[in-house]
Short mmCIF file of C-alpha atoms and ligand atoms in Angstrom, two decimals:
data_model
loop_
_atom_site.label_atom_id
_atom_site.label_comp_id
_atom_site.label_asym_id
_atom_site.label_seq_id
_atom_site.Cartn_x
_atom_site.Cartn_y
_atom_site.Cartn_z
CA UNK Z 1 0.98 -3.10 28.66
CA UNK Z 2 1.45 -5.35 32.12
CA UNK Z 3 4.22 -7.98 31.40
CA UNK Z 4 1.32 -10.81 31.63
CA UNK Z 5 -1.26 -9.46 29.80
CA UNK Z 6 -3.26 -11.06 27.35
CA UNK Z 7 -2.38 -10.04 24.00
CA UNK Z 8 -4.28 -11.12 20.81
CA UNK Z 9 -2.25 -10.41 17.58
CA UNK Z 10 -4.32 -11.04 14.99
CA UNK Z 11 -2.88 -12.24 11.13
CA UNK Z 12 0.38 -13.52 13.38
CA UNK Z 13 1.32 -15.45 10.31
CA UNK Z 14 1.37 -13.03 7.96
CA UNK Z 15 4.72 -10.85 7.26
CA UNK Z 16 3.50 -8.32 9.84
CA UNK Z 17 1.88 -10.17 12.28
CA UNK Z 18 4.61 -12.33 13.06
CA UNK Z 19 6.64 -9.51 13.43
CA UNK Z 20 4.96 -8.07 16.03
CA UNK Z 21 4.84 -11.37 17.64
CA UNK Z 22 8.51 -11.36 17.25
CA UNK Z 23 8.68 -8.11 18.87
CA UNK Z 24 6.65 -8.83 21.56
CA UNK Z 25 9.02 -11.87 22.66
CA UNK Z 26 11.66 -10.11 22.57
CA UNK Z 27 10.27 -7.55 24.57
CA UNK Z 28 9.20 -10.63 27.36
CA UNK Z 29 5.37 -10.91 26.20
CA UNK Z 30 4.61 -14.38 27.18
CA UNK Z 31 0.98 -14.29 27.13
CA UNK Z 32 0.00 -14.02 23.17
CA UNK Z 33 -3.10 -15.62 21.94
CA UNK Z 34 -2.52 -16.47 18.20
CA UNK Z 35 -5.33 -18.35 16.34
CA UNK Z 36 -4.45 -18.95 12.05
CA UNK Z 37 -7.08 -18.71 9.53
CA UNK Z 38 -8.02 -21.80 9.54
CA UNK Z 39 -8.77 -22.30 12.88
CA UNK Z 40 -10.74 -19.14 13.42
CA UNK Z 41 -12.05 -17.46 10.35
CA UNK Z 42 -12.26 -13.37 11.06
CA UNK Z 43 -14.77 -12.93 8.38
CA UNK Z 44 -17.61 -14.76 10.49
CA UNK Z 45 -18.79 -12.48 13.30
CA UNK Z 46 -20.14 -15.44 15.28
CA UNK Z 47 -16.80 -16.86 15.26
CA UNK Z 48 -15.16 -13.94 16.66
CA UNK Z 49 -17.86 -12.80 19.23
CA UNK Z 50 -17.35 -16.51 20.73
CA UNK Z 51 -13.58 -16.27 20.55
CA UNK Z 52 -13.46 -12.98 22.41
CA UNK Z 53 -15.75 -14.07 24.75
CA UNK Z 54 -13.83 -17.58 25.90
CA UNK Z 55 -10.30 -15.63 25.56
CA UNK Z 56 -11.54 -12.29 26.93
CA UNK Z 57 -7.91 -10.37 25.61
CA UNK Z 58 -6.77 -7.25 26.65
CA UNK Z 59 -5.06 -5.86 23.86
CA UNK Z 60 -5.26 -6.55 20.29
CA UNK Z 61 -2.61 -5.70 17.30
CA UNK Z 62 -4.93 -6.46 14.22
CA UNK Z 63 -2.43 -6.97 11.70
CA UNK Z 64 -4.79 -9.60 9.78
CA UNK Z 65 -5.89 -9.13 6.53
CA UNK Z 66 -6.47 -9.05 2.88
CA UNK Z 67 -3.39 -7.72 1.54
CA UNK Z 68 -1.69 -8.11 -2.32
CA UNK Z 69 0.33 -6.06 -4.87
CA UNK Z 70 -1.20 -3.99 -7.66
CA UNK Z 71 -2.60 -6.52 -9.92
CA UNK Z 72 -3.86 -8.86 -7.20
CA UNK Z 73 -5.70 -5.94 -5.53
CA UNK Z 74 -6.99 -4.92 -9.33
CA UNK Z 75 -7.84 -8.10 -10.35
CA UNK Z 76 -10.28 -8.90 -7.05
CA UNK Z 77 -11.79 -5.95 -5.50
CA UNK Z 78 -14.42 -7.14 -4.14
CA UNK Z 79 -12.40 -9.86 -2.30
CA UNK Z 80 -10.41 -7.30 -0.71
CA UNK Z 81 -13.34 -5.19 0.34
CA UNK Z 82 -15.36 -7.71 1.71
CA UNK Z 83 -12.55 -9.78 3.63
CA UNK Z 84 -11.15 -6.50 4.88
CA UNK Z 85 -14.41 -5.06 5.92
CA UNK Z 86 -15.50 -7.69 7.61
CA UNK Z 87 -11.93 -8.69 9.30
CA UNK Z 88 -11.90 -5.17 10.88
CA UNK Z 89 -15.75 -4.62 11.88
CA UNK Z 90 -15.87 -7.98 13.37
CA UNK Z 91 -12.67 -7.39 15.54
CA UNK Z 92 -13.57 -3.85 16.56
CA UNK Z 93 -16.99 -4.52 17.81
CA UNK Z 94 -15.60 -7.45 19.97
CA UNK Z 95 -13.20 -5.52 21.36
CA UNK Z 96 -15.64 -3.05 22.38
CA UNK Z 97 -17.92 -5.78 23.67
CA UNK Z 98 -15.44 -7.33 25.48
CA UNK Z 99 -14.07 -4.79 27.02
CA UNK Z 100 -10.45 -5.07 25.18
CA UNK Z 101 -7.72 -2.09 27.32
CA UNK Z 102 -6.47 -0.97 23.89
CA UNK Z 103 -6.15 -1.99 19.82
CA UNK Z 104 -4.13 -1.28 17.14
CA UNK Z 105 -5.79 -0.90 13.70
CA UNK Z 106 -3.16 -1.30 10.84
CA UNK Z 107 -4.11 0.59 7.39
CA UNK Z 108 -2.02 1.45 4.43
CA UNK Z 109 -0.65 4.53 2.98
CA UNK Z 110 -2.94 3.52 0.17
CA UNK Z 111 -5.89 5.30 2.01
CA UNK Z 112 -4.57 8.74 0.80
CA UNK Z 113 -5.95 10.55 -2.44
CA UNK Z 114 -3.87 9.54 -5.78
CA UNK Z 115 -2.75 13.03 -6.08
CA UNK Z 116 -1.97 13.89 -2.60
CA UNK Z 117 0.48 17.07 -1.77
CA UNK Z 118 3.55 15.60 -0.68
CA UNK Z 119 4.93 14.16 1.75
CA UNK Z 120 1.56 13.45 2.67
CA UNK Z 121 0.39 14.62 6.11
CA UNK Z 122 -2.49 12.39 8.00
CA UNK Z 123 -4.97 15.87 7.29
CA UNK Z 124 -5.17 14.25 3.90
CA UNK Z 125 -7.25 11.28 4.50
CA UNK Z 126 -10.70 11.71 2.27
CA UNK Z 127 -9.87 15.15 0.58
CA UNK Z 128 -9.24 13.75 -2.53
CA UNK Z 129 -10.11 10.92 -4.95
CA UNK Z 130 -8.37 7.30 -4.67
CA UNK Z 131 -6.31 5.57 -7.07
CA UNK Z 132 -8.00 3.42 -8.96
CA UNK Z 133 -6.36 0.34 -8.96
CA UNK Z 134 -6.16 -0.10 -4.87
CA UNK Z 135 -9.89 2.12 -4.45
CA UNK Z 136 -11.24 -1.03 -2.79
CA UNK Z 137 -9.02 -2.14 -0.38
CA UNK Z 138 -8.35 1.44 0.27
CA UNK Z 139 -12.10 1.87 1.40
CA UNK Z 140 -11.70 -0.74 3.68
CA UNK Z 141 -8.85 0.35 5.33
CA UNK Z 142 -10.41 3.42 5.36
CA UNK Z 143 -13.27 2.24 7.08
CA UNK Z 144 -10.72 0.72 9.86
CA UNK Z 145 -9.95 4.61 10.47
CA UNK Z 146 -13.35 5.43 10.99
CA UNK Z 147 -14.27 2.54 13.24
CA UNK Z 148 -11.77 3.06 15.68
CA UNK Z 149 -12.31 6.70 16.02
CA UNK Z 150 -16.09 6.14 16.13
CA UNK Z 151 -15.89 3.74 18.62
CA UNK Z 152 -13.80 6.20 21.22
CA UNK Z 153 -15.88 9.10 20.37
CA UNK Z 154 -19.00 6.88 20.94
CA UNK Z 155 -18.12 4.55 23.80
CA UNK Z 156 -14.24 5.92 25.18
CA UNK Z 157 -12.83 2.90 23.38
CA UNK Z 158 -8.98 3.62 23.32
CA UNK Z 159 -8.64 2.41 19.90
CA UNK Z 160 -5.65 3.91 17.71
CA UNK Z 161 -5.08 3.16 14.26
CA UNK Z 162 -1.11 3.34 12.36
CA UNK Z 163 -0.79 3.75 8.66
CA UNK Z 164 2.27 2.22 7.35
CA UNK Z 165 3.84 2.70 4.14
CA UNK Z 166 5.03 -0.23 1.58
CA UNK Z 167 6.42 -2.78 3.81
CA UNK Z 168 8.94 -5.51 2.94
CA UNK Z 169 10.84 -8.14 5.11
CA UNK Z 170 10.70 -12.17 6.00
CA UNK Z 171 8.03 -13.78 5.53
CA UNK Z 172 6.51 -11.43 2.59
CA UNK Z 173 4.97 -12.92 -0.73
CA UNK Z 174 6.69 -14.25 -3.27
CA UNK Z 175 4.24 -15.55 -5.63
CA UNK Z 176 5.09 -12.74 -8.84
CA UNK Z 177 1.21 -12.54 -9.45
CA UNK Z 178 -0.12 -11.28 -6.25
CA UNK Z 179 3.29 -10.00 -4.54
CA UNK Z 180 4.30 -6.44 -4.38
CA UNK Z 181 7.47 -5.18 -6.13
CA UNK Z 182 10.17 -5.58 -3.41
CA UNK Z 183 9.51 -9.27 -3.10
CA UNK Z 184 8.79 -9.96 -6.85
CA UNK Z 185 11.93 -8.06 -7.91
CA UNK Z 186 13.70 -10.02 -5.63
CA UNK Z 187 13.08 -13.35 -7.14
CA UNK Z 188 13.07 -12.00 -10.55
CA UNK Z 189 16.91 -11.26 -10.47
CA UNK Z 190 17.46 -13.92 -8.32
CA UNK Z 191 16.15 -16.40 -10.54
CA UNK Z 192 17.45 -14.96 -13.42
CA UNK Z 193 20.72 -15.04 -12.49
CA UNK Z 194 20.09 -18.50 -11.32
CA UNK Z 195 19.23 -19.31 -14.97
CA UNK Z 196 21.97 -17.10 -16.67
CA UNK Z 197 18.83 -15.38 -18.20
CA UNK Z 198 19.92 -11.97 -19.87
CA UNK Z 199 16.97 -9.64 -18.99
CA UNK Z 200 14.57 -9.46 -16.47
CA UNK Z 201 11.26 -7.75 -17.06
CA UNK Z 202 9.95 -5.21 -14.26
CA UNK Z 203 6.02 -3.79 -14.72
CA UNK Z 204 5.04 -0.23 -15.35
CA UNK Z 205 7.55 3.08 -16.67
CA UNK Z 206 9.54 2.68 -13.14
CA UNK Z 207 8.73 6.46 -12.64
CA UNK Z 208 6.93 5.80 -9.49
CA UNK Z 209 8.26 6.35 -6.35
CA UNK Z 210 7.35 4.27 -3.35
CA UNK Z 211 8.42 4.50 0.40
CA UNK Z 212 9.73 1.10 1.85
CA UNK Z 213 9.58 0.39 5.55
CA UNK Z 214 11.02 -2.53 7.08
CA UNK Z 215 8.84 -4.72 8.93
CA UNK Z 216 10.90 -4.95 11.84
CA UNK Z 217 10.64 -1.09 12.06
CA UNK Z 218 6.65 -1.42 11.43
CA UNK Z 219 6.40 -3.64 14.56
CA UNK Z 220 8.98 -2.15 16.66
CA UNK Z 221 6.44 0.95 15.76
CA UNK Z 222 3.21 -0.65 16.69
CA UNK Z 223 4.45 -1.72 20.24
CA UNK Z 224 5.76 1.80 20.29
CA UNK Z 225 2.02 3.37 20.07
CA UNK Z 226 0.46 1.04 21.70
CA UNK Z 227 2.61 2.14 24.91
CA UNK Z 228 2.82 5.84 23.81
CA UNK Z 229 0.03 6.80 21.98
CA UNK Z 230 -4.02 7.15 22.89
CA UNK Z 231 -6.02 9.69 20.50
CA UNK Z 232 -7.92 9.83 17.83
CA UNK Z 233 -5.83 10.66 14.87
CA UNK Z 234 -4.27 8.37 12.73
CA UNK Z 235 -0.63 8.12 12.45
CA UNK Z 236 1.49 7.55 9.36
CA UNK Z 237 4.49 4.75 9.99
CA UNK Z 238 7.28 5.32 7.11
CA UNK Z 239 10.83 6.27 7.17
CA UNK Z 240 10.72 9.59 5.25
CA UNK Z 241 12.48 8.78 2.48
CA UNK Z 242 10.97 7.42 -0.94
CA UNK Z 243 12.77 5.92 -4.53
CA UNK Z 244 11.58 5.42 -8.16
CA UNK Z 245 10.37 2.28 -8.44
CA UNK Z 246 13.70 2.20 -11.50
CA UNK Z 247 15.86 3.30 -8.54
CA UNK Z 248 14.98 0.10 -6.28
CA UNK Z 249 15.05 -2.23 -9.25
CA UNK Z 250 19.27 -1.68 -9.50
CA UNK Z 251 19.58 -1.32 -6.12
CA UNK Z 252 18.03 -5.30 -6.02
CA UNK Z 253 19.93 -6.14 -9.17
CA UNK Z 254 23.00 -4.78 -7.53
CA UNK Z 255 22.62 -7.27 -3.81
CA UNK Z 256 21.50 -10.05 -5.77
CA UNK Z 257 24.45 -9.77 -9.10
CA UNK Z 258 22.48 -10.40 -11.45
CA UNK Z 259 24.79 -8.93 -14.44
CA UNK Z 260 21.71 -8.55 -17.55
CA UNK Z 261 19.23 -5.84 -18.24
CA UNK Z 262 16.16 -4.60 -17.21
CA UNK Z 263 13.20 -4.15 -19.81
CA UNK Z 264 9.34 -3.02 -18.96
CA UNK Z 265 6.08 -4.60 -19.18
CA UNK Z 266 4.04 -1.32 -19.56
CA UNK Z 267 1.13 -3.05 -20.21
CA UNK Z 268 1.38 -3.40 -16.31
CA UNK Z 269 -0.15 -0.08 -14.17
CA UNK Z 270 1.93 2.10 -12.50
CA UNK Z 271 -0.68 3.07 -9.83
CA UNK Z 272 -0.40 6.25 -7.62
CA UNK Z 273 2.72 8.31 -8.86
CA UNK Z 274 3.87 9.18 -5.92
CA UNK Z 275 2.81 7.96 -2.02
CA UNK Z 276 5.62 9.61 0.81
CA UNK Z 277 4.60 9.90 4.18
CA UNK Z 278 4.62 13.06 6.28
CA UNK Z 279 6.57 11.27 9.43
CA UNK Z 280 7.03 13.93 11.46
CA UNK Z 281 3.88 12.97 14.33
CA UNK Z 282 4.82 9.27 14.75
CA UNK Z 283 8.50 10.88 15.33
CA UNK Z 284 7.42 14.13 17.90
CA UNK Z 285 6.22 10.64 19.85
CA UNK Z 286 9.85 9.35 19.91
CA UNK Z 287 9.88 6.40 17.33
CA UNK Z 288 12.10 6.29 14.60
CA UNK Z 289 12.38 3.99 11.84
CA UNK Z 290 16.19 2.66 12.16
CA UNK Z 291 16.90 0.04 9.14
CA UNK Z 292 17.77 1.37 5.58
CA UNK Z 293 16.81 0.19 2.65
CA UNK Z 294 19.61 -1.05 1.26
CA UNK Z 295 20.29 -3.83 4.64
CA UNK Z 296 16.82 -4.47 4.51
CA UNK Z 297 17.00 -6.06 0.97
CA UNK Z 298 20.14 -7.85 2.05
CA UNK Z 299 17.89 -9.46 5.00
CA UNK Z 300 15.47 -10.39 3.35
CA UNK Z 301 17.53 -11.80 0.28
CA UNK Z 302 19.62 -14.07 2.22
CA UNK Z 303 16.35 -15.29 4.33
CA UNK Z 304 14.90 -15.83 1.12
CA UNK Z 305 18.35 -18.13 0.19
CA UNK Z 306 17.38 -19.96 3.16
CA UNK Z 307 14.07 -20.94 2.28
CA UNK Z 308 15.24 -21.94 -1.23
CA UNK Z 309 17.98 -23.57 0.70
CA UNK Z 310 15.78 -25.72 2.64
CA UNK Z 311 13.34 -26.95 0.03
CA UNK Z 312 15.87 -28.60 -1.90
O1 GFB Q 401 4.28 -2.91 -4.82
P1 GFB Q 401 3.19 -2.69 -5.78
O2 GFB Q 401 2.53 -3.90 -6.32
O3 GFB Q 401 2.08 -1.81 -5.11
O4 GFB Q 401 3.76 -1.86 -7.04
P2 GFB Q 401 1.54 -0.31 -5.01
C1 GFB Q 401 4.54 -0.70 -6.91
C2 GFB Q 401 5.08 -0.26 -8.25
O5 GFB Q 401 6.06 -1.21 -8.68
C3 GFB Q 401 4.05 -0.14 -9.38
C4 GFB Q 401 5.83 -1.54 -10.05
O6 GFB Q 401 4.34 1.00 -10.15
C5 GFB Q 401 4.32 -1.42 -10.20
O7 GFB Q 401 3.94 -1.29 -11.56
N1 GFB Q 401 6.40 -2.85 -10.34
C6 GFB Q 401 7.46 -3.07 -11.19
C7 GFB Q 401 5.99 -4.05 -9.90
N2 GFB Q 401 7.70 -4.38 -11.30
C8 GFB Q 401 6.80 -5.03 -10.50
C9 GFB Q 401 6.57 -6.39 -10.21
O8 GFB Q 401 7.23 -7.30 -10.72
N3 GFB Q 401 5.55 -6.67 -9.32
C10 GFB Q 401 4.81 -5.68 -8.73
N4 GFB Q 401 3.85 -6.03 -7.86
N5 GFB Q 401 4.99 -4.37 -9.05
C11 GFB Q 401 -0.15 -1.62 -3.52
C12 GFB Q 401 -1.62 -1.47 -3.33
O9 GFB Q 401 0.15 -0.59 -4.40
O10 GFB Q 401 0.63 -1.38 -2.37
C13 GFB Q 401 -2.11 -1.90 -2.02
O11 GFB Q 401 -2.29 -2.03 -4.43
C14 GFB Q 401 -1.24 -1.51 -0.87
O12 GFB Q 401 -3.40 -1.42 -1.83
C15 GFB Q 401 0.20 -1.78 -1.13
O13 GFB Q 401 -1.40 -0.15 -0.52
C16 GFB Q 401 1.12 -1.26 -0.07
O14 GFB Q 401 2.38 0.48 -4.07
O15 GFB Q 401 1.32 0.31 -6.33
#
């Protein structure tokens, strides 16, 4: 990517977006064209035909979309199939009408079948059925996949697409019905503690084991491939390592101190048992993820202080 380029980041004010855009300062990017929500809604294909036609960008990091925790993406599939669909169709085709150098299509490890061999290697995608509670968004994301490699087997477009697993970091939801667990745990103990409360109540058995990547890492990643990497295959974005969902709960408890106990809501799901990522393409490329788990929660924690700081 030339210094001056145009660069489109789309979702830049979402937790991964604005990482990237974070990334790409620091890296000397000073050409990014950001547009939020509300002043250019991706859903409307008009919308985005006329945008890429005034702006005319040369690379795109689509990082916008529909995105929630278990129950949110339960609770309203067919808001995050439509909104994703549409998000990622309307993007693609304008960057294949107008001409865009390169894009990078973000997915989710979700995409993989529930019962997947593990670590999960990219061959997996569609050999298997999906888990239930994230089947719609899943499809969408899946459809992402398929675009992209469609449109460069089709037209040449040099369109890549990155599958990250669980992310966390600034800027991430808080809001305990829609949020994933990182986040939600978070402010659980924290506000517990904050209350002198003696328990705090974490969904599901805790036996599932998740993969967290920081978003940092994720974004440090996608500017990574988009300098690095031009085919057709997907590529998984994770760090390799995974914890019970039990495991991460004390590991919060311990960075926050919150000194009660933990009981479970297992009226909650507990979703795909198990979703670790087969890392070893995105690192024969030369990108490795380089924050662990454990500083990442203590980033994010005392950015979250900050905010709670500054509302007072
Ligand atoms: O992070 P999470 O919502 O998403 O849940 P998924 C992960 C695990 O944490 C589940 C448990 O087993 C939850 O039951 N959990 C425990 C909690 N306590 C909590 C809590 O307070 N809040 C939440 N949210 N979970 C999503 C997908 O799946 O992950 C999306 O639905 C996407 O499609 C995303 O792929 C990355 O990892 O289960």
């Amino acid at each position: 990517m030339d210094k001056h380029a145009k660069i489109y980041v789309a979702g830049h004010n979402g937790m991964v977006g604005s990482a990237i855009v974070r990334k790409l300062q620091e890296e000397g990017y000073p050409n990014l064209l950001l547009r939020s929500s509300k002043e250019l809604d991706l859903r409307r294909q008009a919308e985005v035909e006329r945008f890429f036609e005034q702006e005319q960008p040369d690379y795109v990091f689509l990082a916008a979309a529909k995105v929630g925790g278990i129950l949110a993406n339960d609770t309203y599939p067919a808001q995050f199939i439509y909104d994703n669909l549409m998000i990622e169709a309307n993007i693609i085709h304008a960057s294949y009408l107008y001409k865009v150098k390169k894009l990078l299509f973000l997915g989710s490890s979700c995409i993989y079948p529930k019962y997947a061999d593990q670590p999960i290697q990219e061959e997996a995608l569609l050999s298997g059925a999906l888990e239930p509670t994230n089947e719609a968004y899943a499809i969408a994301k899946i459809t992402g996949i398929e675009l992209c490699k469609f449109y460069r087997r089709q037209y040449g477009c040099d369109f890549i697409s990155a599958m990250p697993t669980n992310l966390y970091g600034i800027n991430d939801n808080f809001d305990l019905n829609s949020s994933h667990v990182l986040p939600a745990l978070l402010r659980k103990f924290h506000e517990a503690k904050e209350a002198q409360a003696k328990e705090v109540v974490m969904w599901g058995s805790g036996t599932p084991k998740r993969e967290f990547l920081y978003v940092d890492d994720l974004a440090d990643a996608c500017v990574h491939l988009m300098h690095h990497y031009s085919d057709e295959g997907h590529l998984n974005v994770g760090t390799g390592e995974d914890i019970a969902i039990k495991d991460l709960a004390h590991l919060i408890q311990n960075i926050v101190g919150f000194q009660g106990v933990i009981t479970h809501d297992i009226s909650k799901p507990d979703g795909t048992p198990r979703k670790w990522l087969d890392v070893s393409k995105i690192e024969a490329t030369g990108w490795k993820a380089q924050t662990t788990l454990e500083e990442g929660i203590q980033r994010v924690y005392a950015w979250y202080l900050e905010q709670e700081g500054s509302k007072r």
